[in-house]
Coordinates of C-alpha atoms and ligand atoms in Angstrom, one line a residue:
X1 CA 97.8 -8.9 236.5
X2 CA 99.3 -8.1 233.2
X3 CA 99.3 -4.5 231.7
X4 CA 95.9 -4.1 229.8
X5 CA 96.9 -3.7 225.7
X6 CA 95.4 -0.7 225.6
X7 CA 97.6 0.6 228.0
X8 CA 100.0 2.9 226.0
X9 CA 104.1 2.6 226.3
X10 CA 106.2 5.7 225.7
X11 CA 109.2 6.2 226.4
X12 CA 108.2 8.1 229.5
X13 CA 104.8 7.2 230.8
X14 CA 103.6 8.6 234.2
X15 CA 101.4 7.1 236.2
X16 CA 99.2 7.8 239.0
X17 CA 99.0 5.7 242.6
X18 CA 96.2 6.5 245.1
X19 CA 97.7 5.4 248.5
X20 CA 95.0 4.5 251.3
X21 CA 92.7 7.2 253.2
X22 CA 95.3 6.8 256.7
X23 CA 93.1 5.5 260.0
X24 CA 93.0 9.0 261.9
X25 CA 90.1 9.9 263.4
X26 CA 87.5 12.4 261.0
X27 CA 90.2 12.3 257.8
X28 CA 87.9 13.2 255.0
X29 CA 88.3 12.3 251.2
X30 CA 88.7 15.1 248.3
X31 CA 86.8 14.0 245.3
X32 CA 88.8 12.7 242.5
X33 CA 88.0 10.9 239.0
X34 CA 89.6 9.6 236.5
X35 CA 88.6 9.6 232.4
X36 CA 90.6 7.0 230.2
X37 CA 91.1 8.7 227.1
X38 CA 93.5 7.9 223.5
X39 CA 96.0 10.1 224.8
X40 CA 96.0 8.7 228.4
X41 CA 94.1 9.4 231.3
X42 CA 93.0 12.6 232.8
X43 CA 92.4 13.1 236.4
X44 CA 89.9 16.5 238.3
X45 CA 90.3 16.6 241.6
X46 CA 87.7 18.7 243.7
X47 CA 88.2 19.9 247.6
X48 CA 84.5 20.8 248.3
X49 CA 84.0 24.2 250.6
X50 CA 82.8 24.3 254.3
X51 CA 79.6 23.7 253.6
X52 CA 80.1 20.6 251.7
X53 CA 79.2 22.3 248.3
X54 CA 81.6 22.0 245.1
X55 CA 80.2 25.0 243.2
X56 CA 80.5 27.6 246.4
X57 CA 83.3 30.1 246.3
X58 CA 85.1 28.6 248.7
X59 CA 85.3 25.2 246.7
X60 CA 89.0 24.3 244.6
X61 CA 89.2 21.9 241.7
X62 CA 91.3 21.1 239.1
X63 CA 91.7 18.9 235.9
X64 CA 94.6 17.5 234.3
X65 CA 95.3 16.8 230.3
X66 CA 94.8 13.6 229.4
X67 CA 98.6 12.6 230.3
X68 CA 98.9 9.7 232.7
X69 CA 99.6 6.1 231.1
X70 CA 97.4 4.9 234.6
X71 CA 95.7 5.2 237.3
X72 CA 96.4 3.0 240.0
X73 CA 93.8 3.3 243.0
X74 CA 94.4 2.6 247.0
X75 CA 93.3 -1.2 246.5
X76 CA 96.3 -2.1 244.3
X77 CA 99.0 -3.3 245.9
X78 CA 102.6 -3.3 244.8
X79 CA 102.7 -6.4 242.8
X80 CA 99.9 -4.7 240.7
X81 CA 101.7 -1.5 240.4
X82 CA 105.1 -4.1 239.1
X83 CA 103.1 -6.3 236.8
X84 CA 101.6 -3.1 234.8
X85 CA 104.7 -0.8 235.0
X86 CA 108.3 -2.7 235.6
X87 CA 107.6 -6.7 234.7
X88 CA 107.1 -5.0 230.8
X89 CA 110.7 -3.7 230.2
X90 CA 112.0 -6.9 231.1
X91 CA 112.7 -7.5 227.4
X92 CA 114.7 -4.4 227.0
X93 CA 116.9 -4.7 230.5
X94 CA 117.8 -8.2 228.9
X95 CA 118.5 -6.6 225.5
X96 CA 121.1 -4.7 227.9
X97 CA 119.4 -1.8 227.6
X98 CA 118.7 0.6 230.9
X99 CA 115.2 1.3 232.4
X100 CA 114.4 4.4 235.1
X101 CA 111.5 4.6 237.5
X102 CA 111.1 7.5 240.1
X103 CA 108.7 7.6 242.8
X104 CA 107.3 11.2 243.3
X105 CA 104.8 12.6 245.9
X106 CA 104.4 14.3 249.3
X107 CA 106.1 12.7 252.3
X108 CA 103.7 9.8 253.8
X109 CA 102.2 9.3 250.1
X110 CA 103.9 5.8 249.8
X111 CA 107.1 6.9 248.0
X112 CA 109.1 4.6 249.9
X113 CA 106.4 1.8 250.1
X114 CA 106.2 1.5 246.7
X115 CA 110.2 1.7 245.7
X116 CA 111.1 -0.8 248.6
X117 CA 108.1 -1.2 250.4
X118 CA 107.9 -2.4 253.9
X119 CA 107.0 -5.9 254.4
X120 CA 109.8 -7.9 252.2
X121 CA 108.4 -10.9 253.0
X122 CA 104.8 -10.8 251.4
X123 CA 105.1 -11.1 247.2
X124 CA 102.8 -8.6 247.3
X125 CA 103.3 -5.5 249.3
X126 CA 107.6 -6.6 248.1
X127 CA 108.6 -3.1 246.3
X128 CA 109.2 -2.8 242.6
X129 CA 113.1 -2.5 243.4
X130 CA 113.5 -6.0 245.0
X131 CA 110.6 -7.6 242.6
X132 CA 113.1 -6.3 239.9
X133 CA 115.8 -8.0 241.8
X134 CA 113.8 -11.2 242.3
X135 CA 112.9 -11.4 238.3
X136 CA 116.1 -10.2 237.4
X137 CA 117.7 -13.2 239.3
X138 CA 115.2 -15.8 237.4
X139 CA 116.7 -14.8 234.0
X140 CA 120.1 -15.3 234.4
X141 CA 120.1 -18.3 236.7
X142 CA 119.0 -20.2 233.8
X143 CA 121.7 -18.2 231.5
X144 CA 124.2 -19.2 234.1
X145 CA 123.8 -23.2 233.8
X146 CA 126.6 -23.8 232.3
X147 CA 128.8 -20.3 232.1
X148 CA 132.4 -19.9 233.0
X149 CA 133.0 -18.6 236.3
X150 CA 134.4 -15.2 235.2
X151 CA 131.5 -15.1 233.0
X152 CA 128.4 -15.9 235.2
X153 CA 125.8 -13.3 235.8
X154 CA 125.2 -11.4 239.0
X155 CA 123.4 -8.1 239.4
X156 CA 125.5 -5.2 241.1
X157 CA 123.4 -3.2 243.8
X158 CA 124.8 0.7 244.1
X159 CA 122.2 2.8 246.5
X160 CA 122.9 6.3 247.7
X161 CA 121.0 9.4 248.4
X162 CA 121.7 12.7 246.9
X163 CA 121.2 15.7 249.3
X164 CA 122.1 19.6 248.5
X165 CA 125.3 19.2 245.6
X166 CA 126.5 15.5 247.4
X167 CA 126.0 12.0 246.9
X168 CA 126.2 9.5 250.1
X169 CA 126.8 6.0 249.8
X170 CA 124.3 3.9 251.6
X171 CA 126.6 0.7 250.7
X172 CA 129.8 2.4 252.2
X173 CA 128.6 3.7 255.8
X174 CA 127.3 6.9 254.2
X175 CA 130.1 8.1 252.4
X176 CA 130.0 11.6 251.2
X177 CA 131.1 11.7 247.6
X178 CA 130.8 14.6 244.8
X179 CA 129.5 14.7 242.0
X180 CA 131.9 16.2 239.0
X181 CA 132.1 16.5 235.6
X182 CA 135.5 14.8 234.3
X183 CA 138.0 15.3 232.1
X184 CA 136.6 12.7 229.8
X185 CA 133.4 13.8 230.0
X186 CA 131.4 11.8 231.9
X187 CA 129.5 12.1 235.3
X188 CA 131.4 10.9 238.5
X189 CA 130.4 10.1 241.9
X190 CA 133.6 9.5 244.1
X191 CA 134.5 9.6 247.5
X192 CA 137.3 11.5 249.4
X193 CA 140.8 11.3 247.6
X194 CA 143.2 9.0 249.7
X195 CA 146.7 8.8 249.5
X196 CA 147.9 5.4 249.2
X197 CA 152.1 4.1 249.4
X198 CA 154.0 5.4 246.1
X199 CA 152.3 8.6 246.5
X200 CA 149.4 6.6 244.5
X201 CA 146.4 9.0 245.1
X202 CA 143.0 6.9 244.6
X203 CA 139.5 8.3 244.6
X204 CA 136.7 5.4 245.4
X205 CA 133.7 5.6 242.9
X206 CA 130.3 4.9 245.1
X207 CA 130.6 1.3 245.8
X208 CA 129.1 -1.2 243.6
X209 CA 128.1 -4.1 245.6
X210 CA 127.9 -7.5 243.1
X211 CA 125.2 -10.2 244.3
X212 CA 124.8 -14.2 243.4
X213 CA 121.6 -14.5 245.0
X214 CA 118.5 -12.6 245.6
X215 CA 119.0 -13.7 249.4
X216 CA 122.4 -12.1 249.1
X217 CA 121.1 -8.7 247.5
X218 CA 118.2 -8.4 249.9
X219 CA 120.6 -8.9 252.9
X220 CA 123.2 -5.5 251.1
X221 CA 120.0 -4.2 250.6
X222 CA 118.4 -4.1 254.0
X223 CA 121.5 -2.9 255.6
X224 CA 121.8 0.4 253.5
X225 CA 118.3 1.2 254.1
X226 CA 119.1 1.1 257.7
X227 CA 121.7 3.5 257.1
X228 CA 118.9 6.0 255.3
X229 CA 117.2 6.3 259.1
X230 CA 120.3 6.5 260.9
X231 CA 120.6 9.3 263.3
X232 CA 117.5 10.9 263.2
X233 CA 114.6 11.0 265.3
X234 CA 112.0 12.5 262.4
X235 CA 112.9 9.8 259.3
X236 CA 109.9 10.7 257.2
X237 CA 111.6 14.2 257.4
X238 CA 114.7 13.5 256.3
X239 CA 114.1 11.0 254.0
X240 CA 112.1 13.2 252.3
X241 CA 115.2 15.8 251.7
X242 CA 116.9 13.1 249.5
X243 CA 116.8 11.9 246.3
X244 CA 117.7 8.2 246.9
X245 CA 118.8 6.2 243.9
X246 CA 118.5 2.2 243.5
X247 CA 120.7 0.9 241.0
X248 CA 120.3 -3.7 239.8
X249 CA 122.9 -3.7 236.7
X250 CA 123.5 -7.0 235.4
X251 CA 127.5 -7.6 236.0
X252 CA 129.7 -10.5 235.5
X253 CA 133.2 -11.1 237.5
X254 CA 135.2 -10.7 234.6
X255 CA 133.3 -6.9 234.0
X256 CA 133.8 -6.0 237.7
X257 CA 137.2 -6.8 238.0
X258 CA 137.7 -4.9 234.6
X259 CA 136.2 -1.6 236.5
X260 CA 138.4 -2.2 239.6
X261 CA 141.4 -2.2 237.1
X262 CA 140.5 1.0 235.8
X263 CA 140.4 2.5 238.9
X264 CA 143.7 1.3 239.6
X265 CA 145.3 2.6 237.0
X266 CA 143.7 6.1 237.7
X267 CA 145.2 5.7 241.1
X268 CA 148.7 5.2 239.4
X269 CA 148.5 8.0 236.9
X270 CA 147.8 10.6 239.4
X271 CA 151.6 11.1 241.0
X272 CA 152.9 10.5 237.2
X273 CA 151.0 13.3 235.8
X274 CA 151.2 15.7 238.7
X275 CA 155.1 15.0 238.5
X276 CA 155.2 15.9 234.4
X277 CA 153.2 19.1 235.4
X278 CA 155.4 19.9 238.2
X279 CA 158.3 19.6 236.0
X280 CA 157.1 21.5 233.6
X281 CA 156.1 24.5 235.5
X282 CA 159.2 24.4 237.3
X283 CA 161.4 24.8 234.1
X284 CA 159.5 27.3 232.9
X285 CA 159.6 29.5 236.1
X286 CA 163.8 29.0 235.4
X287 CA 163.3 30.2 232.4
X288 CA 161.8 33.8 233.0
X289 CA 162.5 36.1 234.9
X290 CA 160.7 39.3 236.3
X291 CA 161.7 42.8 234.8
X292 CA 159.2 45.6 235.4
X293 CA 160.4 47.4 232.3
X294 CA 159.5 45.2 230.2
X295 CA 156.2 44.3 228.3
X296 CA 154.0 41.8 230.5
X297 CA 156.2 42.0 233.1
X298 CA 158.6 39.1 232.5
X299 CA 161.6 38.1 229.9
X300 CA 163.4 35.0 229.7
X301 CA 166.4 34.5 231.4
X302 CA 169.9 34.7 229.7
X303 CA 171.2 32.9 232.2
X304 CA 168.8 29.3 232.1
X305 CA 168.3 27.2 229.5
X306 CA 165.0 25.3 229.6
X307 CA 165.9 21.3 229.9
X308 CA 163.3 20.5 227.4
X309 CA 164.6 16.4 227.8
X310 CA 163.8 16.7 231.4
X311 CA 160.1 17.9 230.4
X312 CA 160.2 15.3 227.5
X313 CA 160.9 12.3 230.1
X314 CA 158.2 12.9 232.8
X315 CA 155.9 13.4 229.9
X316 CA 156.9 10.0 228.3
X317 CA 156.6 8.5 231.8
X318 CA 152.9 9.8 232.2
X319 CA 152.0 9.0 228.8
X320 CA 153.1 5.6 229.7
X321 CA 150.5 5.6 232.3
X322 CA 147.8 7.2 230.4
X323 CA 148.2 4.2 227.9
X324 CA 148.0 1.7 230.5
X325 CA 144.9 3.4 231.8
X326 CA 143.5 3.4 227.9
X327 CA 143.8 0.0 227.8
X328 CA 142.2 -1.0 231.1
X329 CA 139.1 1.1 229.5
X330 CA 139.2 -0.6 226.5
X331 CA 139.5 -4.0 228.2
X332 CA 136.0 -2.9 229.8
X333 CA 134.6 -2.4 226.3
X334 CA 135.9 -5.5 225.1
X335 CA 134.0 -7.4 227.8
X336 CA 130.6 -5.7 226.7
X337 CA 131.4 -6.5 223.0
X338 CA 132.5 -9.9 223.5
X339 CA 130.0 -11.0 226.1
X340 CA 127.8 -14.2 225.1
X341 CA 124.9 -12.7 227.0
X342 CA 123.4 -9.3 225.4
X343 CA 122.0 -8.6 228.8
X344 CA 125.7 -7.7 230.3
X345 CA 125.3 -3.9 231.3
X346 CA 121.1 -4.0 231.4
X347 CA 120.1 -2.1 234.2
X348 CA 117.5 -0.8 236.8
X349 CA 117.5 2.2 238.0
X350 CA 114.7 3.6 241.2
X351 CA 115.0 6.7 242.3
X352 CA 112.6 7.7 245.6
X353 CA 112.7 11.7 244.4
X354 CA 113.1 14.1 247.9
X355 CA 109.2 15.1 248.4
X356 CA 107.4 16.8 246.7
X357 CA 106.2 19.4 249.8
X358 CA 109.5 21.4 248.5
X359 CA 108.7 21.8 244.8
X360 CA 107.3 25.0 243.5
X361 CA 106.8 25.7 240.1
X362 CA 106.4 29.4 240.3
X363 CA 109.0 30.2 242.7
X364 CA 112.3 29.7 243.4
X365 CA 111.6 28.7 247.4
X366 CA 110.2 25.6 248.5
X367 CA 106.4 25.2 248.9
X368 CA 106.7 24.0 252.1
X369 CA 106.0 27.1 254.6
X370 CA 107.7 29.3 256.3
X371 CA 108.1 27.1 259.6
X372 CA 111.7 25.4 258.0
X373 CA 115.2 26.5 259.2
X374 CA 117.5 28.4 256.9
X375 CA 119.1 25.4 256.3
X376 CA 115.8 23.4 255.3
X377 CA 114.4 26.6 253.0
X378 CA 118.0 26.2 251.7
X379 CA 117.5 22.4 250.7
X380 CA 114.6 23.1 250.0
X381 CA 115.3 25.4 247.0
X382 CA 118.0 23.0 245.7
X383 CA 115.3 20.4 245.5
X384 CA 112.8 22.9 243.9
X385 CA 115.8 23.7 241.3
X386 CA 116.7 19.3 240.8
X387 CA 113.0 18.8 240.2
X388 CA 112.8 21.4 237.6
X389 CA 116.4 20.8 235.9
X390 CA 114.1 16.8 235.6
X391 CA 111.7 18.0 234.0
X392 CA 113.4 20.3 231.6
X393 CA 115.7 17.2 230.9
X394 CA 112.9 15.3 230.0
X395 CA 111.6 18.0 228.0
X396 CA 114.5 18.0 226.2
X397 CA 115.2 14.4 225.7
X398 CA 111.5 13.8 224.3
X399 CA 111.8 17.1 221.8
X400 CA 115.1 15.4 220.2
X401 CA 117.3 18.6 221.5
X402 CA 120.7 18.2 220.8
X403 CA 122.0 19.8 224.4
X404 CA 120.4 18.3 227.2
X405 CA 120.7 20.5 230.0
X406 CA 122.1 17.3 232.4
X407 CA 124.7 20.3 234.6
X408 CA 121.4 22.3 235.5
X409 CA 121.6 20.1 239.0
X410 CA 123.9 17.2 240.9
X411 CA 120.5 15.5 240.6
X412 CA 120.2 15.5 237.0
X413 CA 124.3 15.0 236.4
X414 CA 123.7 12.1 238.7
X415 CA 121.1 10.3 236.1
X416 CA 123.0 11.7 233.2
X417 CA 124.8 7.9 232.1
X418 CA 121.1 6.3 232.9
X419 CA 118.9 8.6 230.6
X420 CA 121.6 8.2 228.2
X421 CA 121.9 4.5 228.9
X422 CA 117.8 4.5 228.3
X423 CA 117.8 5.5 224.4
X424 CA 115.7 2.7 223.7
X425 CA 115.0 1.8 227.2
X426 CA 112.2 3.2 229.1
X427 CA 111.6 5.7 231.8
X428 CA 108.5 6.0 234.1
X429 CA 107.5 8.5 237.2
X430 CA 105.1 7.4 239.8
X431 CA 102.8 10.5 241.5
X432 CA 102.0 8.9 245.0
X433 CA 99.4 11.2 246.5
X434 CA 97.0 10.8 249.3
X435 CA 93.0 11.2 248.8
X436 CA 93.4 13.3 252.3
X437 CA 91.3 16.5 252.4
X438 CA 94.0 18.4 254.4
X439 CA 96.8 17.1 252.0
X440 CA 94.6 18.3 248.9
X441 CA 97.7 21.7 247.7
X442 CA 100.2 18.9 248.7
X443 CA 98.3 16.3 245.9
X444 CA 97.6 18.8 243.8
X445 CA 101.2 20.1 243.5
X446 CA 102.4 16.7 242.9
X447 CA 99.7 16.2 240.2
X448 CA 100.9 19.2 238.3
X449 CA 104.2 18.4 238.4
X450 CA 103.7 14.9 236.9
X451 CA 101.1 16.6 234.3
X452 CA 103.7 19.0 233.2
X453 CA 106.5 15.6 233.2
X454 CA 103.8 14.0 231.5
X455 CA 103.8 16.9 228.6
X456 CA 107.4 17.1 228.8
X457 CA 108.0 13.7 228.1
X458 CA 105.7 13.5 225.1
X459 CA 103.2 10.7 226.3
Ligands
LIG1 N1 99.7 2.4 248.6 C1 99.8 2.2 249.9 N2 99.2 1.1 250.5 C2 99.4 0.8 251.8 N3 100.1 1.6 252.7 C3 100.7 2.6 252.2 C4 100.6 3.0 250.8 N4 101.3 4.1 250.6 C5 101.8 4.4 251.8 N5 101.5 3.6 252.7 C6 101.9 3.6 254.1 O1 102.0 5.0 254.5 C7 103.2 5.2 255.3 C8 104.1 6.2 254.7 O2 104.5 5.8 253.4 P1 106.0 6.0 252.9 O3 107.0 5.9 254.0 O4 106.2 5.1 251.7 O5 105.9 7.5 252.4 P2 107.0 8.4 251.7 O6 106.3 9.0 250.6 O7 108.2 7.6 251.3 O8 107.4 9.4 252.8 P3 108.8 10.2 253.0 O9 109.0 11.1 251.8 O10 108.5 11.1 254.2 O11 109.9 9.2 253.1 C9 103.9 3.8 255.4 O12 103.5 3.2 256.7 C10 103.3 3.0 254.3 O13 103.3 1.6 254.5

């Protein structure tokens, strides 16, 4: 079913999605409505007390502003929640533009149901990631008809989860990778350093994983997700400690070979400029000499003179490198600006946020109890403190601030290139929440949390 025109589009709507009451024996239901309103839709949720009564002392409830774009209830499936939320941006991903989506809620409230879902077999229960995939591929088959081979369209699958400061790479047998700030500037996620013949020193991005067919992505797919259980006997537990991120970006060969290049001339700059600093700092250390009479300690020494042309030459030598890496970059820029196909680069990005059990808005420890190991309350406040750095990004994304707080968390650093990606894309969050009376705090806190997103992000 297409999204409803009155349905509003900002650039970051959150929604609401009502999974089923679960089969278990006496589960009760809180009470919940909804109120469609200009602004968006405002949700009170009421636990009744013992007695059944919703005005006794005992009873809770709670109302939200009117801040959700919609309300999707336990009856719509996933090919509902695509048509009203995803299938729309379609115009911007093939404007090359990027589009975000997160899943948010308590673990067991559909999360991972509604990202990848579970049955990839029926068009409707499919989750929004590989219905992105599946569309995705129907637009640029037909742009593909009668492209040059280096020039035909594929969409590159990355997937990895992000636990504590790390990132691991469900397309690379769970690579740990870190997540640093470079020298240019910009966000990466790479693996351990190897050293490679020549004294080459290569550090492998997360893996990008190009796909010709949907067949072909659903295949890479499948076998990442099995690395996300892997190893653990409670998955709904762990999976619920990680932010895993989905990422369909619309590639050609000529554009992935470009970014291979670039990494191999990183690789070969490495020895080249660790040589032209080695050089350096050994002349220098020549050059002085230590006398304790003297101010600071040091004073240079009569007897070396420093051999500036030695300095000069393994600086020309990694200069010479750092030009060839230049132009591998700007080869990677020419490919955007030369592209026939303005959807080069246009991408999707899911992210299945670590559950919401652990977020706490008034503390700085997680919210759920005091049964967790030191480890887990220690995960558990670095989730608490990636959920907040979120929100205050969006915050200050939707006020126009000029510093966006994108270092407050690996979390945030991680999605720094796609919110910046998304000026004139679109970004949504998803509340999954169960109408359970025993999960009613764990609802609730996921509720506020999107209300305050909501707020944050200006819709
Ligand atoms: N809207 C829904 N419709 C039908 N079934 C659902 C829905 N939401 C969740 N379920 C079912 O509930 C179970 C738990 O859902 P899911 O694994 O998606 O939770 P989650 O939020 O990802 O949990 P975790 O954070 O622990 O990984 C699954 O069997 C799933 O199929």
């Amino acid at each position: 079913m297409p999204p409803k025109k009155s349905q509003k589009l900002t650039p970051f709507n959150v929604y609401i999605r009502w999974r089923p009451l679960p089969e278990e024996p006496g589960a009760t239901e809180i009470q919940k409505t909804q109120k469609p309103g200009d602004e968006g839709h405002l949700v009170s949720l009421s636990l009744p007390d013992a007695s059944g009564s919703s005005t006794g002392r005992g009873a809770r409830s709670w109302t939200s502003a009117p801040s959700f774009a919609k309300v999707f209830e336990a009856d719509d499936n996933n090919r509902s929640v695509y048509d009203n939320v995803v299938s729309q941006t379609f115009p911007r991903i093939m404007a090359g533009k990027t589009c975000n989506f997160f899943a948010y809620g308590h673990t067991g409230s559909g999360k991972t149901h509604t990202i990848v879902g579970y049955d990839h077999e029926d068009p409707q229960q499919v989750g929004l990631c590989l219905s992105a995939a599946k569309e995705l591929f129907q637009n640029i088959e037909g742009l593909n008809g009668s492209a040059e081979p280096d020039q035909k369209l594929a969409v590159g699958l990355r997937m990895y989860e992000v636990r504590k400061k790390s990132a691991f790479d469900l397309l690379n047998g769970h690579t740990e990778c870190f997540v640093r700030e470079g020298q240019d500037g910009k966000v990466h996620i790479r693996g351990e350093t190897e050293t490679l013949e020549g004294g080459k020193v290569r550090v492998k991005p997360i893996l990008v994983v190009p796909c010709w067919s949907f067949e072909e992505l659903r295949t890479v797919l499948e076998k990442g997700l099995d690395l996300r259980a892997t190893g653990t006997s409670t998955v709904h537990d762990k999976s619920s400690r990680t932010h895993a991120v989905f990422e369909l970006e619309i590639v050609n060969k000529a554009l992935v070979e470009a970014r291979d290049a670039v990494i191999e001339r990183q690789a070969e700059l490495v020895p080249h400029g660790k040589f032209a600093t080695d050089v350096y700092l050994e002349e220098n250390t020549k050059a002085y000499i230590s006398n304790p009479d003297v101010r600071g300690g040091y004073m240079v020494n009569p007897d070396y003179t420093i051999n500036q042309g030695r300095i000069d030459a393994a600086e020309a030598i990694k200069r010479e490198y750092e030009e060839r890496l230049e132009l591998a970059e700007a080869k990677v820029q020419e490919i955007f600006a030369t592209s026939q196909h303005p959807c080069l680069g246009g991408k999707f990005v899911f992210v299945d946020l670590a559950g919401s059990e652990y977020y706490d808005q008034k503390s700085s420890t997680s919210a759920a109890g005091s049964k967790q190991t030191a480890e887990e309350k220690q995960e558990g406040r670095q989730i608490n403190s990636d959920l907040f750095a979120l929100k205050e990004v969006i915050r200050a994304r939707s006020s126009n601030q000029t510093r966006i707080p994108f270092r407050s968390s690996p979390l945030t650093m991680v999605l720094r290139e796609h919110f910046l990606g998304s000026e004139d894309g679109f970004s949504a969050m998803i509340l999954t929440v169960s109408p359970t009376a025993d999960q009613y705090a764990a609802t609730m806190n996921t509720v506020k949390y999107g209300n305050l997103v909501a707020m944050a992000g200006g819709s």
